[in-house]
PDB file of C-alpha atoms in Angstrom:
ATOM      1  CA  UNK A   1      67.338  33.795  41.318  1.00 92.00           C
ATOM      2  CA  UNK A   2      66.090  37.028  41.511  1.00 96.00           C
ATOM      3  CA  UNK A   3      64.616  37.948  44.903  1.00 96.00           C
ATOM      4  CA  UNK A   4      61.802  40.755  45.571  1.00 97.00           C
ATOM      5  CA  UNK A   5      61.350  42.755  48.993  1.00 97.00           C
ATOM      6  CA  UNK A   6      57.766  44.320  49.332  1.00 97.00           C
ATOM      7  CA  UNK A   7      57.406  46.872  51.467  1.00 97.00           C
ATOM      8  CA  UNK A   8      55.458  47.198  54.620  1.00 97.00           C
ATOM      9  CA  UNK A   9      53.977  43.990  55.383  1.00 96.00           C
ATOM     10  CA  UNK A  10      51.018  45.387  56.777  1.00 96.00           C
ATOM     11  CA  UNK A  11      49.361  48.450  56.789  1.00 96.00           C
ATOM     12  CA  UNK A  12      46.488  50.158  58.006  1.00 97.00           C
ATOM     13  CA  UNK A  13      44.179  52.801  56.628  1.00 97.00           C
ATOM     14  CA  UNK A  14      41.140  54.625  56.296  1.00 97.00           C
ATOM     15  CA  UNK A  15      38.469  54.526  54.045  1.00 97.00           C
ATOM     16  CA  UNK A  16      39.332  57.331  51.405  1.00 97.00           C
ATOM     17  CA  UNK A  17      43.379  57.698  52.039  1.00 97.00           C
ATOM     18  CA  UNK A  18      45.538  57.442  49.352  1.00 98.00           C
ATOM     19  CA  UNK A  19      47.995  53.794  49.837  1.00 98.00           C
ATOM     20  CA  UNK A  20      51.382  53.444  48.480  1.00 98.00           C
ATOM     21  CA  UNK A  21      53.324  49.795  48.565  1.00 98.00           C
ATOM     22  CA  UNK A  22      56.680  49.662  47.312  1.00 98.00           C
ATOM     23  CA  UNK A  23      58.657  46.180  45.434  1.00 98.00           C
ATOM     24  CA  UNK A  24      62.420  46.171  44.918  1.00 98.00           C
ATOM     25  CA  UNK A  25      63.805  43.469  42.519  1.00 98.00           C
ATOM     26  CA  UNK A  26      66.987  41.833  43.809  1.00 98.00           C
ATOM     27  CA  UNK A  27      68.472  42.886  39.903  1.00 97.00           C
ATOM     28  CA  UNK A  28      66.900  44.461  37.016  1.00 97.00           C
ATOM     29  CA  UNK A  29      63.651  43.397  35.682  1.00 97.00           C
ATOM     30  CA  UNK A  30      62.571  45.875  33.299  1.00 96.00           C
ATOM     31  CA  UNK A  31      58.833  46.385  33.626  1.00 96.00           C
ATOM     32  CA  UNK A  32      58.384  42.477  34.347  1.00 96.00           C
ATOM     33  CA  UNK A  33      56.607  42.539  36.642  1.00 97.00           C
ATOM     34  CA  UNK A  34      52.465  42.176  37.922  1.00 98.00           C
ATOM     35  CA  UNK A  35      50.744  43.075  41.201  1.00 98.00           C
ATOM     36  CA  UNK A  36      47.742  41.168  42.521  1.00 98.00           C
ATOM     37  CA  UNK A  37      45.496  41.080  45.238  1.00 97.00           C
ATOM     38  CA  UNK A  38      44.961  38.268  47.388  1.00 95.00           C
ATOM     39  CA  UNK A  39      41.390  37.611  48.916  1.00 94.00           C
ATOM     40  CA  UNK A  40      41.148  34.523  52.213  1.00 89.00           C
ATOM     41  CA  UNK A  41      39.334  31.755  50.087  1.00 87.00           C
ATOM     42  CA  UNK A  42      39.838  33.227  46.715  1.00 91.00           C
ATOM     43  CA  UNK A  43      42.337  32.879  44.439  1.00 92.00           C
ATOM     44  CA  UNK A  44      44.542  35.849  43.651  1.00 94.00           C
ATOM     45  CA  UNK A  45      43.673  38.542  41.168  1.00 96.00           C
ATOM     46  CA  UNK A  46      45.988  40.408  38.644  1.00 96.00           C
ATOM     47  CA  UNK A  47      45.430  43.961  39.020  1.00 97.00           C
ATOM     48  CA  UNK A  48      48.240  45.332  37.091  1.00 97.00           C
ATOM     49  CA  UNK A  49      50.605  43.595  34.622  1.00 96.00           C
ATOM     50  CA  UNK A  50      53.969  45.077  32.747  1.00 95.00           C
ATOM     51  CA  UNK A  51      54.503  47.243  35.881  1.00 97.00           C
ATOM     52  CA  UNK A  52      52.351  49.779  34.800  1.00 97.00           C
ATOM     53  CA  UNK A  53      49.135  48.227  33.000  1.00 96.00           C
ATOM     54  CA  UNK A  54      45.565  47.881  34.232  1.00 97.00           C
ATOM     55  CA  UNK A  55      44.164  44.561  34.238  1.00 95.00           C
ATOM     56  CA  UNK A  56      40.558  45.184  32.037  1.00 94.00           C
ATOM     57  CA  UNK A  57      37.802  45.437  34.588  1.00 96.00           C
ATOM     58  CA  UNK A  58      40.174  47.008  37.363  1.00 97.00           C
ATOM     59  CA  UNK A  59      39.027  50.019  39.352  1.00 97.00           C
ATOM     60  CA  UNK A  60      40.883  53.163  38.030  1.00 97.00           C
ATOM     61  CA  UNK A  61      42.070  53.738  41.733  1.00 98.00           C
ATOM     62  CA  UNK A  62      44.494  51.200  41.261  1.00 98.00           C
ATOM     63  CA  UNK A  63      47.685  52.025  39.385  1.00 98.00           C
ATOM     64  CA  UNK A  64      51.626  50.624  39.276  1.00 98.00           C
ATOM     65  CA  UNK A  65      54.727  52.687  38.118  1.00 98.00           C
ATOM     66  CA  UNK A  66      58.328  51.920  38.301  1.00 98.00           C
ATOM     67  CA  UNK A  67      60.755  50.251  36.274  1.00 97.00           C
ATOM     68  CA  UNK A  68      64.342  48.508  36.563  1.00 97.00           C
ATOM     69  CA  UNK A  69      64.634  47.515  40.449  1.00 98.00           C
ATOM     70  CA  UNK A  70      61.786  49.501  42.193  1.00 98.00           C
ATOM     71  CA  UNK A  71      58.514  49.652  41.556  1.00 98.00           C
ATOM     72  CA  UNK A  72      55.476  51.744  43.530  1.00 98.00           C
ATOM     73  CA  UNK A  73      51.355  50.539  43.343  1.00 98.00           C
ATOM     74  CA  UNK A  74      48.736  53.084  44.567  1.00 98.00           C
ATOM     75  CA  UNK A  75      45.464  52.837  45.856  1.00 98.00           C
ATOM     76  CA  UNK A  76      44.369  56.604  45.265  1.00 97.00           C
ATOM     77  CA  UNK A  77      41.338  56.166  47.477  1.00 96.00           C
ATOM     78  CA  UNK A  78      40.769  53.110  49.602  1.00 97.00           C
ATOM     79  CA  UNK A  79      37.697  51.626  49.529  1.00 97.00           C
ATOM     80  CA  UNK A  80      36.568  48.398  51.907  1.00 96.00           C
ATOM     81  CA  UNK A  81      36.542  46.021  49.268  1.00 96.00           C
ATOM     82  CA  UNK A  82      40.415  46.579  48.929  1.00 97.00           C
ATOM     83  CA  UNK A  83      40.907  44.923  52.107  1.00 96.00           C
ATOM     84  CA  UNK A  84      43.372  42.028  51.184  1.00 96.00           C
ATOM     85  CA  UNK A  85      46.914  41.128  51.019  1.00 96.00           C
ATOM     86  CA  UNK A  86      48.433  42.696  47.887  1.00 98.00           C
ATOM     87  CA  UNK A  87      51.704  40.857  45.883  1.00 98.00           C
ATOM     88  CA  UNK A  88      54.194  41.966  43.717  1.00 98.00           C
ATOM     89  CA  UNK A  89      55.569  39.289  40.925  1.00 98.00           C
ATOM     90  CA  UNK A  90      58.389  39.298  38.683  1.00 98.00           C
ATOM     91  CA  UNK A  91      58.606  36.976  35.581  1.00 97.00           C
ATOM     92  CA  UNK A  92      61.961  38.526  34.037  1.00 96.00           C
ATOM     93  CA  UNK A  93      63.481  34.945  35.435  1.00 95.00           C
ATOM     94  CA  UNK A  94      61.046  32.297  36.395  1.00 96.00           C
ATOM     95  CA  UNK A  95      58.604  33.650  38.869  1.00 97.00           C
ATOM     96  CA  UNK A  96      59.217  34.955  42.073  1.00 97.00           C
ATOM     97  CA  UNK A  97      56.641  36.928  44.504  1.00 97.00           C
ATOM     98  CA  UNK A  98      57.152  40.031  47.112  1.00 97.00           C
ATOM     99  CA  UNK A  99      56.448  38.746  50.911  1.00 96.00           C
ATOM    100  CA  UNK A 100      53.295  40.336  50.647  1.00 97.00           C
ATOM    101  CA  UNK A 101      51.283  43.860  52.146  1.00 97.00           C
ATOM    102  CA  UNK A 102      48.212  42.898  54.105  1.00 96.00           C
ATOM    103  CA  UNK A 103      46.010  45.893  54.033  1.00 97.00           C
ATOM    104  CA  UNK A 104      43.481  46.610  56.617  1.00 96.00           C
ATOM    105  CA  UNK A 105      40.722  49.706  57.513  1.00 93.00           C
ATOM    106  CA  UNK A 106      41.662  51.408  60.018  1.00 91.00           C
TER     107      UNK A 106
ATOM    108  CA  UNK B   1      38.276  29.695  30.823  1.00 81.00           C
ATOM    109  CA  UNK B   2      40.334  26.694  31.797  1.00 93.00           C
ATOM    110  CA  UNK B   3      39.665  24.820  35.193  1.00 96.00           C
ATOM    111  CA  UNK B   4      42.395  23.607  37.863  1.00 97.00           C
ATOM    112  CA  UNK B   5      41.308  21.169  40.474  1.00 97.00           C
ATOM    113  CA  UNK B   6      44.097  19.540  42.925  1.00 98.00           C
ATOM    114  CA  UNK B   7      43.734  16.580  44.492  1.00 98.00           C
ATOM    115  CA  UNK B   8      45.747  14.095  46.729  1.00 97.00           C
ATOM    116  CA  UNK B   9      46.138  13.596  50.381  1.00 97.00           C
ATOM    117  CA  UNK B  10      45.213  16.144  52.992  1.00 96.00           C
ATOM    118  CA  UNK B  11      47.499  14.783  55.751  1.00 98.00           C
ATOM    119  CA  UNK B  12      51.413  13.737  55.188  1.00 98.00           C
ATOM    120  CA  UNK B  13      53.957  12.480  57.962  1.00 98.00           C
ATOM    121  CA  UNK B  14      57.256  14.241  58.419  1.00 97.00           C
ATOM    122  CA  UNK B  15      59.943  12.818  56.463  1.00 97.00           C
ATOM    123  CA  UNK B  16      57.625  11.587  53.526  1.00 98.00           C
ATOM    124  CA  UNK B  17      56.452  12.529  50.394  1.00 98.00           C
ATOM    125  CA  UNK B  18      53.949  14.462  49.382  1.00 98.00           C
ATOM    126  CA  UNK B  19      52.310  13.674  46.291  1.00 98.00           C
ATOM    127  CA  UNK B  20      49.721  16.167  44.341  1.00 98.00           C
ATOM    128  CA  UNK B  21      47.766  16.015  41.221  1.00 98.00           C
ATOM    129  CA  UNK B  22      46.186  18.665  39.058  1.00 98.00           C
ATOM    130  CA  UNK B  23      43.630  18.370  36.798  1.00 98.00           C
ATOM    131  CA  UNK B  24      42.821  20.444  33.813  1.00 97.00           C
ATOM    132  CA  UNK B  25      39.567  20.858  32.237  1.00 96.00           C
ATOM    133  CA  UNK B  26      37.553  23.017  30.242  1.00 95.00           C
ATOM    134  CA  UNK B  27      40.579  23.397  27.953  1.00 92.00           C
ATOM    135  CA  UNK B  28      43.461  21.885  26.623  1.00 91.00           C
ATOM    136  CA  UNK B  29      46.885  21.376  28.915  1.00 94.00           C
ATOM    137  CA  UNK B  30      49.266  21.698  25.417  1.00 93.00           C
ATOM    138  CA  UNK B  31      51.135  25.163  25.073  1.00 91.00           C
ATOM    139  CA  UNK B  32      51.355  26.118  28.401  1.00 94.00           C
ATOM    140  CA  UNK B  33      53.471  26.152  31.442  1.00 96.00           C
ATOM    141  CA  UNK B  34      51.779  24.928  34.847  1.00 98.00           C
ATOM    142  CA  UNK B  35      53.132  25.755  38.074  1.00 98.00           C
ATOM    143  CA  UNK B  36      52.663  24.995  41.830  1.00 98.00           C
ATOM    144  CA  UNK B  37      52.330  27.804  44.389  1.00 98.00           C
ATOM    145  CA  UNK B  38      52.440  27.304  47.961  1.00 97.00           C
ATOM    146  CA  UNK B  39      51.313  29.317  50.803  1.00 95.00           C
ATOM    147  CA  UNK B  40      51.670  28.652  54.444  1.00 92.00           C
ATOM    148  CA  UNK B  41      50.227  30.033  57.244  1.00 86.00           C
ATOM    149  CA  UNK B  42      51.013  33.774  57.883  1.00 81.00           C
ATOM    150  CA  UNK B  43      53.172  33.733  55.180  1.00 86.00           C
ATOM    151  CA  UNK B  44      53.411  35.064  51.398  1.00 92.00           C
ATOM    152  CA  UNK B  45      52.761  33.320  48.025  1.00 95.00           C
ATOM    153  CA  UNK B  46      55.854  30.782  47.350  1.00 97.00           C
ATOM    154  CA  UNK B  47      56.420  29.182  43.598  1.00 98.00           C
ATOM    155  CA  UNK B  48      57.687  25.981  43.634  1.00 98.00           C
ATOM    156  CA  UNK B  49      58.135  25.127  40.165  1.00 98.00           C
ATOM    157  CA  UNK B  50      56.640  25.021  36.476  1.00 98.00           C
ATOM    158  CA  UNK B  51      56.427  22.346  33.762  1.00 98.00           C
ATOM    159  CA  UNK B  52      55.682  22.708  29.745  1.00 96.00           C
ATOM    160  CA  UNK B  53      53.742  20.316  28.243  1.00 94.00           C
ATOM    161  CA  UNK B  54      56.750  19.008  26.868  1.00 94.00           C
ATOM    162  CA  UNK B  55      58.138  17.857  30.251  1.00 95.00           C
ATOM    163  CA  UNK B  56      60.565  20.328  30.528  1.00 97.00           C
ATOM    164  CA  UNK B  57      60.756  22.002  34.371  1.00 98.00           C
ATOM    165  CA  UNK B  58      61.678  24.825  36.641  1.00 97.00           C
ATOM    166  CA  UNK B  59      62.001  24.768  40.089  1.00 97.00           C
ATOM    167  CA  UNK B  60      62.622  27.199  42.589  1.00 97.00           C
ATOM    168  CA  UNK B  61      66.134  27.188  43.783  1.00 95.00           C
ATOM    169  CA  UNK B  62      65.112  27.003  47.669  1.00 95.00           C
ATOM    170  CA  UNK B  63      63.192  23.579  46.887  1.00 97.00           C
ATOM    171  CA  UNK B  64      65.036  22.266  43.856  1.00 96.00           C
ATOM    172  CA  UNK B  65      66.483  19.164  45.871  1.00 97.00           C
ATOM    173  CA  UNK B  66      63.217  18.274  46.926  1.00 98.00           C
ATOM    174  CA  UNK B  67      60.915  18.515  44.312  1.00 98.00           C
ATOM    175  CA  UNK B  68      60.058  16.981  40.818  1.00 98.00           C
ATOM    176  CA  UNK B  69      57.367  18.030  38.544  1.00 98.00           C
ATOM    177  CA  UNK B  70      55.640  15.692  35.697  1.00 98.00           C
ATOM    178  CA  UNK B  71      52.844  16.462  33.666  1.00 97.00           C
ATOM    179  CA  UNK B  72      50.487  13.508  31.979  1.00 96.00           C
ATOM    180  CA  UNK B  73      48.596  14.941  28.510  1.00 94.00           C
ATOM    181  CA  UNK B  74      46.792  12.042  27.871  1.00 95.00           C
ATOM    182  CA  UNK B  75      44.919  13.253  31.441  1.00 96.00           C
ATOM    183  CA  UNK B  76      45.378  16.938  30.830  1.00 96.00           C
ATOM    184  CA  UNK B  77      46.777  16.588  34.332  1.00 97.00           C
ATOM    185  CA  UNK B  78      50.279  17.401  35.873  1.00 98.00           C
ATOM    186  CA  UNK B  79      51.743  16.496  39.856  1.00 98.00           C
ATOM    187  CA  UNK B  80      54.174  17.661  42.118  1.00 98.00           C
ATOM    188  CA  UNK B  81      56.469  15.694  44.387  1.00 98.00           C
ATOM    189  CA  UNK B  82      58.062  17.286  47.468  1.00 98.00           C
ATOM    190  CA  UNK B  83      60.447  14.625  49.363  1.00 98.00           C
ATOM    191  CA  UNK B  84      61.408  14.853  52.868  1.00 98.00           C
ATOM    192  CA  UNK B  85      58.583  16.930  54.352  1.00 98.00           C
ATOM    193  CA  UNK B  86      58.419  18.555  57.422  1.00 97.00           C
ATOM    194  CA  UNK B  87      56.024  20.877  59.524  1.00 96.00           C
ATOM    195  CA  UNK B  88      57.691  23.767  57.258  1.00 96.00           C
ATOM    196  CA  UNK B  89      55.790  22.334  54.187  1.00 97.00           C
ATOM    197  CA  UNK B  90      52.950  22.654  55.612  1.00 97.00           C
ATOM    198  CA  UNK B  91      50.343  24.995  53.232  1.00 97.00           C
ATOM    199  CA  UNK B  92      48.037  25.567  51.134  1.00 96.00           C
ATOM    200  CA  UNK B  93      49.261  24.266  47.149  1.00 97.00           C
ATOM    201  CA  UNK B  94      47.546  25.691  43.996  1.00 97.00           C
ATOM    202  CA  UNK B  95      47.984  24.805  40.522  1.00 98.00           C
ATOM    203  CA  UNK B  96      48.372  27.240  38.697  1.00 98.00           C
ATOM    204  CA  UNK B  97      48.434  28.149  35.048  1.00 97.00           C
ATOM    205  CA  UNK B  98      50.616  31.280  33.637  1.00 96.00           C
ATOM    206  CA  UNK B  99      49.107  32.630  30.678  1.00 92.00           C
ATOM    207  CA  UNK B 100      51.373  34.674  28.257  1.00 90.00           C
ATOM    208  CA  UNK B 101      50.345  36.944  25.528  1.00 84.00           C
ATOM    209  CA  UNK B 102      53.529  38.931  23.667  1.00 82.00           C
ATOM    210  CA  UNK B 103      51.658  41.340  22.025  1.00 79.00           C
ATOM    211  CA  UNK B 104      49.772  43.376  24.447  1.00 80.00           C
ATOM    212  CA  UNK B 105      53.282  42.426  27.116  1.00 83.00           C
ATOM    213  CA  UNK B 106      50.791  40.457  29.009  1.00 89.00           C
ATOM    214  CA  UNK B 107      52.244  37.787  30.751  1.00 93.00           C
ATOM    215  CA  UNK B 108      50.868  36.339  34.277  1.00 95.00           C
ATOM    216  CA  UNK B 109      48.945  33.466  36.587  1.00 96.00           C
ATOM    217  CA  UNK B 110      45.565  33.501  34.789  1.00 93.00           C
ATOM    218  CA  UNK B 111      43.953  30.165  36.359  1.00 95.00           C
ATOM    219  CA  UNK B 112      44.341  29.017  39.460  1.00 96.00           C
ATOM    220  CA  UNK B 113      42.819  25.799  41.351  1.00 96.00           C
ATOM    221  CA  UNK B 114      40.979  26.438  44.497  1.00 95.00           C
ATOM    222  CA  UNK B 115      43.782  24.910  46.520  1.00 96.00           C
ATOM    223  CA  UNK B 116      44.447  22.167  48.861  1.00 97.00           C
ATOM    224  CA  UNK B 117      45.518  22.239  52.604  1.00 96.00           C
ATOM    225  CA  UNK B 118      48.457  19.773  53.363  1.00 98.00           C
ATOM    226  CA  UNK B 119      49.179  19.414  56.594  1.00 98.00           C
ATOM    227  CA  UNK B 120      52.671  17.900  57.963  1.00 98.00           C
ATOM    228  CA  UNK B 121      52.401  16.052  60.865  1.00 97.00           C
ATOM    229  CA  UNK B 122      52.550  12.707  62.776  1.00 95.00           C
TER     230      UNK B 122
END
């Protein structure tokens, strides 16, 4: 099974700042691989699929890069509607999710 | 767009069963794979497993003894059986559909149910 480590679990930032969350696939996934953002009562919401592709409807602040084993997703300017917990998924065998980044405003 | 809805019981004693059902509407449950994904308290997003409408399943190696998936499409709805419970299981379960479109590389959870709180405990 292939195992991903997200990276930090929590962080905390101001309104404006530019955020950076890293993923690291236990083996090579190619670009398989989504990010999504978790609201408390809501169901999560893709915000970038293939590693590197912006859900339609997705604020343009939001972006993903990375391919193989790591993988980076940017918030270019935080806004407070981005406060959630933000996951990284890989589907190159079965589906498996990163622990998780809770965001917060500093 | 398609709509989840689990159901089954809110409160299960350590050592048994627990036993949920999902239930598709708005859409067919043929041609797709359905999953459970669990999340406790303070902790990430877990998958569990996933089931075609042909029966066929996948389960998470970490749970694999434990569970067993079956889907009914005469109900468009499919259920999830995790043996043996203890206060570890305890979580919040969605159903979950994944959604898979090869031509744009567009492959991901597209429909989830609300989800249900199962608590493990005497």
């Amino acid at each position: 099974d292939i195992h991903m480590t997200q990276s930090p679990p929590s962080l905390s930032a101001s309104v404006g700042d530019r955020v950076t969350i890293t993923c690291r696939a236990s083996q090579s996934i190619t670009t398989y691989l989504n990010w999504y953002q978790h609201k408390a009562g809501k169901a999560p919401k893709l915000l970038i699929y293939d590693a590197s592709n912006l859900e339609a409807g997705v604020p343009s602040r939001f972006s993903g890069s990375g391919s193989g084993t790591e993988f980076t997703f940017t918030i270019r300017s935080l806004q407070p509607e981005d406060i959630a917990t933000y996951y990284c998924q890989q589907y190159e065998n079965l589906y498996s999710f990163g622990q998780g980044t809770k965001l917060e405003i500093k | 767009q398609v709509q989840l809805q689990e159901s089954g019981p809110g409160l299960v004693k350590p050592s048994e069963t627990l036993s949920l059902t999902c239930t598709v509407s708005g859409g067919s449950i043929n041609n797709s794979y359905w999953s459970w994904i669990r999340q406790s308290a303070g902790k990430g997003l877990e998958w569990i497993g996933r089931i075609y409408t042909s029966g066929a399943t996948n389960y998470n190696p970490s749970l694999k003894s434990r569970v067993t998936m079956s889907v009914d499409t005469s109900k468009n709805q499919f259920s999830l059986r995790l043996t043996s419970v203890t206060a570890a299981d305890t979580a919040v379960y969605y159903c979950v559909r994944w959604s898979s479109n090869g031509y744009y590389r567009k492959h991901y959870f597209d429909s989830w149910g609300q989800g249900i709180l199962v608590t493990v405990s005497s």
